[in-house]
PDB file of C-alpha atoms in Angstrom:
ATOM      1  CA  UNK A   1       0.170  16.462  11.455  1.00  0.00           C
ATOM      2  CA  UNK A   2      -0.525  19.550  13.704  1.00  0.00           C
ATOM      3  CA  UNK A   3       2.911  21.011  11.998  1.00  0.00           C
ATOM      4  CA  UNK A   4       2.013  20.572   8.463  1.00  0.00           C
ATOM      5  CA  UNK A   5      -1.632  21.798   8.866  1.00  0.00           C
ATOM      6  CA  UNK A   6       0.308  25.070  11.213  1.00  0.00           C
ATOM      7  CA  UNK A   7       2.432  25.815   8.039  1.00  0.00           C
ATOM      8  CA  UNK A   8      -0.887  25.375   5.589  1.00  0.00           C
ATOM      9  CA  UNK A   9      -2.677  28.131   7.816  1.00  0.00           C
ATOM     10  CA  UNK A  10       0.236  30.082   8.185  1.00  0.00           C
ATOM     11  CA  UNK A  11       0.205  30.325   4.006  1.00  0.00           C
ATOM     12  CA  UNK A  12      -3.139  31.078   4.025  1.00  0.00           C
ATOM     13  CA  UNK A  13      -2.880  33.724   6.734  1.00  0.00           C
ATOM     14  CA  UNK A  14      -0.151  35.297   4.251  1.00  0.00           C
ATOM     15  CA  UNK A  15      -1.397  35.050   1.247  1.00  0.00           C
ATOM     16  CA  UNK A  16      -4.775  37.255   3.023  1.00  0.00           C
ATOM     17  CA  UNK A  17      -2.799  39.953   4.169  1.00  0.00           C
ATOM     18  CA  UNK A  18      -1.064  40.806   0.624  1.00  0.00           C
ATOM     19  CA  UNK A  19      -4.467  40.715  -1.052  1.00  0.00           C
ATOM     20  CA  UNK A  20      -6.564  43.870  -2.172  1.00  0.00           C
ATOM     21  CA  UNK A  21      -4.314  46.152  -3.037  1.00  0.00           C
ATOM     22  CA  UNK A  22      -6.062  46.212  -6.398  1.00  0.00           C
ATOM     23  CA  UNK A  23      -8.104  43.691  -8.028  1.00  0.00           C
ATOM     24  CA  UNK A  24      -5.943  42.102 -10.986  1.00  0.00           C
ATOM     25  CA  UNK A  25      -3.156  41.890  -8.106  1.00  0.00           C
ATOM     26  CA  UNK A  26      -5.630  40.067  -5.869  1.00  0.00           C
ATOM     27  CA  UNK A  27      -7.260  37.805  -8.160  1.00  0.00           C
ATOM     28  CA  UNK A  28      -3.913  36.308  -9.563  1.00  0.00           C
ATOM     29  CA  UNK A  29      -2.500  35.751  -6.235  1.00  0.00           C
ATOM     30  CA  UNK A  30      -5.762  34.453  -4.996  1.00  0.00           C
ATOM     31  CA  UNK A  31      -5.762  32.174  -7.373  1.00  0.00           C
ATOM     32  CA  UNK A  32      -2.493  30.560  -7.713  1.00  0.00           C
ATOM     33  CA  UNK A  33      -1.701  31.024  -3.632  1.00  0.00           C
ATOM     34  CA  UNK A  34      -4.313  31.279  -1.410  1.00  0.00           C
ATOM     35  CA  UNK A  35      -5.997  28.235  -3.589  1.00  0.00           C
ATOM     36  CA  UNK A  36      -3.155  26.048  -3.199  1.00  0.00           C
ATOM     37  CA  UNK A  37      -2.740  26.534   0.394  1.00  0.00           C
ATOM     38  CA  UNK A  38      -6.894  25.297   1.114  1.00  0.00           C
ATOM     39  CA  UNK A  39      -5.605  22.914  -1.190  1.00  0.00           C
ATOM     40  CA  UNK A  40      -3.423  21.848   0.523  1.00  0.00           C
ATOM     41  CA  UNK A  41      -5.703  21.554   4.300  1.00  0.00           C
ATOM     42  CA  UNK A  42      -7.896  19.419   1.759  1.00  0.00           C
ATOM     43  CA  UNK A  43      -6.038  17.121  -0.115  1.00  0.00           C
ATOM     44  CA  UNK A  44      -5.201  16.182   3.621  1.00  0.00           C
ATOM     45  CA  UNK A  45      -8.027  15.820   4.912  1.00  0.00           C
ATOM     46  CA  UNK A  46      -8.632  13.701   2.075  1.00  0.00           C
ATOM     47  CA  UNK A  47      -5.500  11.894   2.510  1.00  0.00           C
ATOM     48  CA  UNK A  48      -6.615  11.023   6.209  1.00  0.00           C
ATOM     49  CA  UNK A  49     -10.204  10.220   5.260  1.00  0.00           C
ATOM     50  CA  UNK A  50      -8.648   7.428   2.999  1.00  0.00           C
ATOM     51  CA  UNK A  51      -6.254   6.189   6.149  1.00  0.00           C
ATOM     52  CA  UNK A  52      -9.602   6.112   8.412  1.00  0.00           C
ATOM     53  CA  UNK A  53     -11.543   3.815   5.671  1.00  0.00           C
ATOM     54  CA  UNK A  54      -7.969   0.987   6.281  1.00  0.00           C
ATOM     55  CA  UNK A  55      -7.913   1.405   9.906  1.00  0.00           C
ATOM     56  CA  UNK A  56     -11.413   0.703   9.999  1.00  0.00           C
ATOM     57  CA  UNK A  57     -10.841  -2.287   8.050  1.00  0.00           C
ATOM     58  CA  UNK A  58      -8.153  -2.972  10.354  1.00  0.00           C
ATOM     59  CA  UNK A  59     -11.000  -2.794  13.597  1.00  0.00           C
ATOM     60  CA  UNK A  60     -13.279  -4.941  12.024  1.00  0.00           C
ATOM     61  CA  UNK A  61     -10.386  -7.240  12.055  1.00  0.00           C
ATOM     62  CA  UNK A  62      -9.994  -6.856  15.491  1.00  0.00           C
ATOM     63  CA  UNK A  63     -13.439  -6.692  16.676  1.00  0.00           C
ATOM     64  CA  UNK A  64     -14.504 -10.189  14.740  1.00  0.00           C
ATOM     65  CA  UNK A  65     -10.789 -12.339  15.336  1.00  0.00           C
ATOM     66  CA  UNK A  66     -11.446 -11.244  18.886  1.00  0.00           C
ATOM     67  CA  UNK A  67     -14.892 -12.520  19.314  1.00  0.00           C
ATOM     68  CA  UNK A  68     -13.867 -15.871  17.376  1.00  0.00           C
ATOM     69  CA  UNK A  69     -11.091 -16.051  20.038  1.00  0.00           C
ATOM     70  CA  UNK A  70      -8.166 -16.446  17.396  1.00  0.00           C
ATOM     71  CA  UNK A  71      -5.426 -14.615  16.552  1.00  0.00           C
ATOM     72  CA  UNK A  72      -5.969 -12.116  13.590  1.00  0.00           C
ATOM     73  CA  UNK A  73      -3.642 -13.391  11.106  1.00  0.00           C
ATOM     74  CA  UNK A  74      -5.251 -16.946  11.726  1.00  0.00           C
ATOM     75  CA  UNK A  75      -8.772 -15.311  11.995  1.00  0.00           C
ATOM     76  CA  UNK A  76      -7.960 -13.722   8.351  1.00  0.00           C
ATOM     77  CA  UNK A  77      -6.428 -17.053   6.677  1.00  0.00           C
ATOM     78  CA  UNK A  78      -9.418 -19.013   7.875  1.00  0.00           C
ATOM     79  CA  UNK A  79     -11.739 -16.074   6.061  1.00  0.00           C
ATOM     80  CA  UNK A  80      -9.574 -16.117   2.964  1.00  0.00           C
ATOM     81  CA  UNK A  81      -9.878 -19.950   2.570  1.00  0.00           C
ATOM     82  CA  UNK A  82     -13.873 -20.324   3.061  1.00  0.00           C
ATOM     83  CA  UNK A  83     -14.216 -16.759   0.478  1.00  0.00           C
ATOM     84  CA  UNK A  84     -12.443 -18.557  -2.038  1.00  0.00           C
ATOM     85  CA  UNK A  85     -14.549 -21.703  -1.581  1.00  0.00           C
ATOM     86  CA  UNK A  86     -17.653 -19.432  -1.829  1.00  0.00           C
ATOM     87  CA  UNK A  87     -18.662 -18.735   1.461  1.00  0.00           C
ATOM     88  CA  UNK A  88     -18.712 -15.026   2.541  1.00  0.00           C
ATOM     89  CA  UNK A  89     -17.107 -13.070   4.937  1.00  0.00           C
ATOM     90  CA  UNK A  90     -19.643 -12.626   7.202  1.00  0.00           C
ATOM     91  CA  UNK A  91     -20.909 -16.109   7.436  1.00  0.00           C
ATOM     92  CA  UNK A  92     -17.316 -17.646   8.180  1.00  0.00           C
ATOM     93  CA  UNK A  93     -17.020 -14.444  10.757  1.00  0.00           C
ATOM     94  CA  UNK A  94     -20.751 -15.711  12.162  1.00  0.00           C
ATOM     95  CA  UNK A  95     -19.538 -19.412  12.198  1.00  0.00           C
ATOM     96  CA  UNK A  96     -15.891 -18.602  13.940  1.00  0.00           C
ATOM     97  CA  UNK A  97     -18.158 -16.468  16.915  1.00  0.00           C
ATOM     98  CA  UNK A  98     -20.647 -19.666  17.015  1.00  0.00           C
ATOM     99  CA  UNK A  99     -17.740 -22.317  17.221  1.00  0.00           C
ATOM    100  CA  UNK A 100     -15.865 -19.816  20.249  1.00  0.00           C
ATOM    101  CA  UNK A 101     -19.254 -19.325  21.931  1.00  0.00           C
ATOM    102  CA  UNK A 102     -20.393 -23.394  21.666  1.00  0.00           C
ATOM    103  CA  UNK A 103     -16.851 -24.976  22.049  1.00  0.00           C
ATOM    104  CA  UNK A 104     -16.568 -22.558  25.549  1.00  0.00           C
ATOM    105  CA  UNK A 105     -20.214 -23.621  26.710  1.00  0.00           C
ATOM    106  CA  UNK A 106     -18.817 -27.620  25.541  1.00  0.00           C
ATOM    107  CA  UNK A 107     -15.964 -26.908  28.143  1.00  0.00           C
ATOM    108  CA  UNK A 108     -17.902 -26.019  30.663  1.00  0.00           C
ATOM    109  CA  UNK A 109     -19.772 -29.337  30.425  1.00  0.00           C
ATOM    110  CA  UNK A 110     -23.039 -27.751  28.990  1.00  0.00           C
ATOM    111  CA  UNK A 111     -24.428 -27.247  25.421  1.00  0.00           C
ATOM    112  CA  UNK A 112     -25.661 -28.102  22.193  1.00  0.00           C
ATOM    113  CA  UNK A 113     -22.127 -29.201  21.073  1.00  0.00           C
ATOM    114  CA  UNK A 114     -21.709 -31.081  24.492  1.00  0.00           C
ATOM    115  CA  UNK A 115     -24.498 -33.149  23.770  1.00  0.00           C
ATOM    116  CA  UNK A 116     -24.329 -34.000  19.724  1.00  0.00           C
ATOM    117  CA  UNK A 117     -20.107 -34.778  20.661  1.00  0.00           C
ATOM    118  CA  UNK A 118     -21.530 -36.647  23.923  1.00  0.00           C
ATOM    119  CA  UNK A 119     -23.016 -39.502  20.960  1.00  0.00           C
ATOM    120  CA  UNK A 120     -21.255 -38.793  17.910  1.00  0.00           C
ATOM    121  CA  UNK A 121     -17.217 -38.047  19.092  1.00  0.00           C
ATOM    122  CA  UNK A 122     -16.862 -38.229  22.940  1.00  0.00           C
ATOM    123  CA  UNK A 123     -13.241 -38.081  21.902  1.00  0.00           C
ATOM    124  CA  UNK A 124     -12.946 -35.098  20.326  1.00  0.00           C
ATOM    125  CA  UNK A 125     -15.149 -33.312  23.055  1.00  0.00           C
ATOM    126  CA  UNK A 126     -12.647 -34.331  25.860  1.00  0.00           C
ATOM    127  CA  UNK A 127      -9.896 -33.049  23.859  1.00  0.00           C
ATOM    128  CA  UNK A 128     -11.915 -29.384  23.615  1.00  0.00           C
ATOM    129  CA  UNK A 129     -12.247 -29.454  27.126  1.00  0.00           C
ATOM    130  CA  UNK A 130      -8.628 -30.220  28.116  1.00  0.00           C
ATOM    131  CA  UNK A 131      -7.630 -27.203  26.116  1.00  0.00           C
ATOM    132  CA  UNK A 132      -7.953 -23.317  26.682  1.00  0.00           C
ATOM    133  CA  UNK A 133      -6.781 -22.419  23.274  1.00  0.00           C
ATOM    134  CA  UNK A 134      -9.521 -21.587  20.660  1.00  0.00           C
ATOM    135  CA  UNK A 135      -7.217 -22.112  17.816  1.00  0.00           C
ATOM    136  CA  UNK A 136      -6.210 -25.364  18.994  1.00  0.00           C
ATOM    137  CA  UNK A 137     -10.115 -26.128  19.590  1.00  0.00           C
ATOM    138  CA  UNK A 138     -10.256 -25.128  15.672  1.00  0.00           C
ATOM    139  CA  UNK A 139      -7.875 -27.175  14.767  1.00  0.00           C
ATOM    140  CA  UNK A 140      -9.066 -30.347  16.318  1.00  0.00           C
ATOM    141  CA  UNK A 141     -12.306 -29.975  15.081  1.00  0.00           C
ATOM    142  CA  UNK A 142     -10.629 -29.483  11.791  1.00  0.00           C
ATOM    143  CA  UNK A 143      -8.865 -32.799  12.234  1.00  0.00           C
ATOM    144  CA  UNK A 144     -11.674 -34.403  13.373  1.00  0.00           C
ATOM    145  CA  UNK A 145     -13.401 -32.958  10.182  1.00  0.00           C
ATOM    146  CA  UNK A 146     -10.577 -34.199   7.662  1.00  0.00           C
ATOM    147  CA  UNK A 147     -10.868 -37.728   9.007  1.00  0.00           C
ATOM    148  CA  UNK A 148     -14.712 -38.220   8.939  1.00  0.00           C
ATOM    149  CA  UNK A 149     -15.808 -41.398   7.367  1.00  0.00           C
ATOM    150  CA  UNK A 150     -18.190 -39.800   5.070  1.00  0.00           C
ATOM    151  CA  UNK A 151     -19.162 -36.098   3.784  1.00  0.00           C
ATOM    152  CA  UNK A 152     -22.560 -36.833   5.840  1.00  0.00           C
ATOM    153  CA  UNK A 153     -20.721 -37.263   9.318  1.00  0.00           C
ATOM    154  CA  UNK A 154     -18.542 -33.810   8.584  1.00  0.00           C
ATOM    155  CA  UNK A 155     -21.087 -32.172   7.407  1.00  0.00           C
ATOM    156  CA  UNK A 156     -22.848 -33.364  10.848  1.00  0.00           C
ATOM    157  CA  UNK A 157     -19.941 -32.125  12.772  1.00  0.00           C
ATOM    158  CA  UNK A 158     -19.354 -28.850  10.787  1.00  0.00           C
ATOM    159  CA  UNK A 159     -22.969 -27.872  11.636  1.00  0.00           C
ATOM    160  CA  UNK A 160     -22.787 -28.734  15.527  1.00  0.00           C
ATOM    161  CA  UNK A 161     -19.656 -26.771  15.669  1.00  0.00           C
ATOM    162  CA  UNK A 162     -20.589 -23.827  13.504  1.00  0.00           C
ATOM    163  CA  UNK A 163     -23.739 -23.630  13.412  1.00  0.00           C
ATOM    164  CA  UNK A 164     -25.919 -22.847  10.166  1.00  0.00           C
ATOM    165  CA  UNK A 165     -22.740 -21.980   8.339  1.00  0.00           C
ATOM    166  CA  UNK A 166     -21.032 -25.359   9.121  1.00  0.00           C
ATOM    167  CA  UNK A 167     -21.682 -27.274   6.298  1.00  0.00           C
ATOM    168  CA  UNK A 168     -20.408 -25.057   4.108  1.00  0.00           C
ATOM    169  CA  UNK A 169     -17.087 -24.336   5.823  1.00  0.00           C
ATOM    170  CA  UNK A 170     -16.542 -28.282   5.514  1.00  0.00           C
ATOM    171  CA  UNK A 171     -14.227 -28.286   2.593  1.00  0.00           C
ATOM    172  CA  UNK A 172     -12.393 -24.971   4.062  1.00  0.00           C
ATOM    173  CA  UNK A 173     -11.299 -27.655   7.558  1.00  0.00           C
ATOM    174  CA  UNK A 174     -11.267 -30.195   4.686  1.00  0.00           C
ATOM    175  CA  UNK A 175      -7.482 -30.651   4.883  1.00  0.00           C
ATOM    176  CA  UNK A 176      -7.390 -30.662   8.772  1.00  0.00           C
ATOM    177  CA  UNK A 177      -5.660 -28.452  11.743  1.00  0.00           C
ATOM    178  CA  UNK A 178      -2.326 -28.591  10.163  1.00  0.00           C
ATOM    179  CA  UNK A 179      -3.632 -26.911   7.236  1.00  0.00           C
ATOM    180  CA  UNK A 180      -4.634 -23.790   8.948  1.00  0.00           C
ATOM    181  CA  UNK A 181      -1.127 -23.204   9.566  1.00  0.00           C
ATOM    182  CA  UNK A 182      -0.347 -23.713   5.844  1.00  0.00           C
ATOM    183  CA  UNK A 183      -3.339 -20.913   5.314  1.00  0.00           C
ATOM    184  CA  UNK A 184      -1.598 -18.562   7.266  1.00  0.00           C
ATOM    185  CA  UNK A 185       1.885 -19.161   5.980  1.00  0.00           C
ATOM    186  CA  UNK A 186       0.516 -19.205   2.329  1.00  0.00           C
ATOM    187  CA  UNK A 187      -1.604 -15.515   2.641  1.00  0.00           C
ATOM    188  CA  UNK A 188       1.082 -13.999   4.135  1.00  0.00           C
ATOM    189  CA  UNK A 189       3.468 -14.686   1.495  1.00  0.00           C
ATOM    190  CA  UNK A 190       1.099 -13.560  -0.812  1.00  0.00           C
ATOM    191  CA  UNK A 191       0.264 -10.690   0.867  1.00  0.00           C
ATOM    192  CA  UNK A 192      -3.382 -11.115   1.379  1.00  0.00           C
ATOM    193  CA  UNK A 193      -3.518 -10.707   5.340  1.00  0.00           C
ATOM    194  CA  UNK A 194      -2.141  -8.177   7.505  1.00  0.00           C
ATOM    195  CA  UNK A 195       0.335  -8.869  10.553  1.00  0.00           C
ATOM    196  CA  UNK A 196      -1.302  -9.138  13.707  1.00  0.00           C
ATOM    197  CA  UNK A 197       0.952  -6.287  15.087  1.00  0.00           C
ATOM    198  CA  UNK A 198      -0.651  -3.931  12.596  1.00  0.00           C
ATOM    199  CA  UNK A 199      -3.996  -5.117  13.749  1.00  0.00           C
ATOM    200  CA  UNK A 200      -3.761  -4.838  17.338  1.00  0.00           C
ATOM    201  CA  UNK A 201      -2.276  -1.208  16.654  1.00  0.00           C
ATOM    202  CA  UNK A 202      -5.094   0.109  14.799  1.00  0.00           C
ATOM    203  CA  UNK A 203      -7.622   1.702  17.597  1.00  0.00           C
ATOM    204  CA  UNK A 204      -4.398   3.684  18.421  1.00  0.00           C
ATOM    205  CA  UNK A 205      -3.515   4.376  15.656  1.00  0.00           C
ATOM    206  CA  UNK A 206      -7.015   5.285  14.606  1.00  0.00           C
ATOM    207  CA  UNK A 207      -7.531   7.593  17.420  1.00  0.00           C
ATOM    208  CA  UNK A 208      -4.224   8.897  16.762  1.00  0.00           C
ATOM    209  CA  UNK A 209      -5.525   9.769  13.091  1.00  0.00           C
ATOM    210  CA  UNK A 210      -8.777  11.523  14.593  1.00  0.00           C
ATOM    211  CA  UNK A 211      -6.932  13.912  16.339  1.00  0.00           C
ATOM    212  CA  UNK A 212      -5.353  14.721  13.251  1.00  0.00           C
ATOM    213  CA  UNK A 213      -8.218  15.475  11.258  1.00  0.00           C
ATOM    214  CA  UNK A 214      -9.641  17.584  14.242  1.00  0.00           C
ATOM    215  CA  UNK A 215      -7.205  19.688  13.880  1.00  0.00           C
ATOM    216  CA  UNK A 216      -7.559  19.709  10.190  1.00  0.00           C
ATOM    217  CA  UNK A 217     -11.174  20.393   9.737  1.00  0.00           C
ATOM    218  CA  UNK A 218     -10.508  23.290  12.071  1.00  0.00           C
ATOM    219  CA  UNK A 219      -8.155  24.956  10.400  1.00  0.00           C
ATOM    220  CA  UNK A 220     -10.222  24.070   7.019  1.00  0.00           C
ATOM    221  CA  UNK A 221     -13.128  25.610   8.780  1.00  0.00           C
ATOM    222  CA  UNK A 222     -11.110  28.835   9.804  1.00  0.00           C
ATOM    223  CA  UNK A 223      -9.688  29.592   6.640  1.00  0.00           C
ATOM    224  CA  UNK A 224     -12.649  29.205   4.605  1.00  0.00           C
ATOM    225  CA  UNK A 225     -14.242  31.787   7.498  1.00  0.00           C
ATOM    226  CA  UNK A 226     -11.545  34.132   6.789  1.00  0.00           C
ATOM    227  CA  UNK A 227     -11.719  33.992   3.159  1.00  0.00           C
ATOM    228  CA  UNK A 228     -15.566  35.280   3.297  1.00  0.00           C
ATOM    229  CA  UNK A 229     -14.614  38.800   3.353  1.00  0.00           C
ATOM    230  CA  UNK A 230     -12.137  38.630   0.655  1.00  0.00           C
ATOM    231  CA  UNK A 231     -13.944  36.714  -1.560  1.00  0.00           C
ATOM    232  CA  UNK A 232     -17.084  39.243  -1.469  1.00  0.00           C
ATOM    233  CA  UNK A 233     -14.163  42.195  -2.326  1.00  0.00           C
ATOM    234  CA  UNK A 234     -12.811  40.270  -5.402  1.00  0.00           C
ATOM    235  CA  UNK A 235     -16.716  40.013  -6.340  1.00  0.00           C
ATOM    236  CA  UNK A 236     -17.488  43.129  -5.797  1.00  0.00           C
ATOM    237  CA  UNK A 237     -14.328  44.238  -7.779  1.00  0.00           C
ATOM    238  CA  UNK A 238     -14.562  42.736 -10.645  1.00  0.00           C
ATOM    239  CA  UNK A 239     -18.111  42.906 -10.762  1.00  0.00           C
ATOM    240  CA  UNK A 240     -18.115  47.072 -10.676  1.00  0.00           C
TER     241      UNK A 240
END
């Protein structure tokens, strides 16, 4: 980035010194040079302005599949399926942090979902505590969703587990744990979840991308500085 913006300046820079010579002279090489060089230092800035807006996309990503405990590509399948069943992405994100949050306090032999399991499913809350995986703990709540005797008991379960947002999240677990692999398999062939890899990358790549437009909105900053004076002498000459 540094080299492309280091050749934009350096046209810039050139196209300044051969201006002024006389005014017809300046003006046409004003405008068809030294225009298309800042245009160049802004289309991008531009460019980069559009890559921040996806990688900070990407870190909400992170940020939310991180506090659910779950991978990113599951964390995004999971999201995908409860959108298209109506429920929006910040309620399944609220419910997935709720679930992490209760199932860990559940392990550690203490909570609200300790005690409603304790009556309702002492089965399922043994196998939560013999596990340290959060998607696995998804997907045997899932399971234990999918095989409910009635909508009444998953919708009693959903709620425990997620929280306010459970009941509506019951026909996303609907199909059970093995179905959240099928979510995952079926969004990424259709291209509607990025790679975990890409995910992870993005506070790197992000800060990667700032440093880039720091030395961009310098250079911006500098020519436009340096094109004061000359603008004032094309005024002033084609003013007179």
């Amino acid at each position: 980035a540094a080299a492309v913006v280091g050749r934009t300046a350096a046209t810039i820079r050139a196209e300044m010194s051969g201006i002024g010579k006389n005014a017809a002279l300046g003006l046409g090489r004003f405008s068809t040079g030294l225009v298309g060089a800042v245009a160049g230092l802004v289309t991008f800035s531009a460019a980069t302005a559009g890559a921040r807006r996806a990688l900070d996309q990407l870190g909400q990503i992170a940020d939310r599949s991180d506090a659910a405990g779950l991978d990113p590509e599951v964390w995004q399948a999971v999201a995908l399926k409860a959108q298209l069943a109506g429920v929006e992405i910040e309620s399944t994100a609220g419910a997935l942090e709720a679930f992490a949050k209760a199932s860990g306090q559940a392990a550690e032999g203490r909570g609200k979902l300790l005690s409603a399991l304790k009556a309702t499913n002492p089965e399922l809350l043994r196998s939560l505590q013999l596990t340290t995986s959060q998607e696995e703990r998804l997907k045997l709540v899932a399971d234990a969703i999918a095989n409910a005797k009635s909508q009444a008991e998953a919708a009693a379960l959903a709620s425990a587990a997620f929280g306010d947002a459970g009941v509506r999240l019951v026909s996303t677990f609907r199909d059970g744990g093995k179905a959240i692999d099928d979510m995952v398999t079926s969004a990424k062939a259709a291209g509607a979840i990025v790679e975990t890899e890409l995910v992870q990358r993005a506070d790197a790549l992000g800060d990667s991308l700032d440093a880039a437009n720091t030395v961009v909105s310098t250079q911006l900053n500098r020519a436009f500085v340096n094109l004061a004076p000359i603008l004032i002498q094309l005024s002033q000459l084609t003013g007179a």
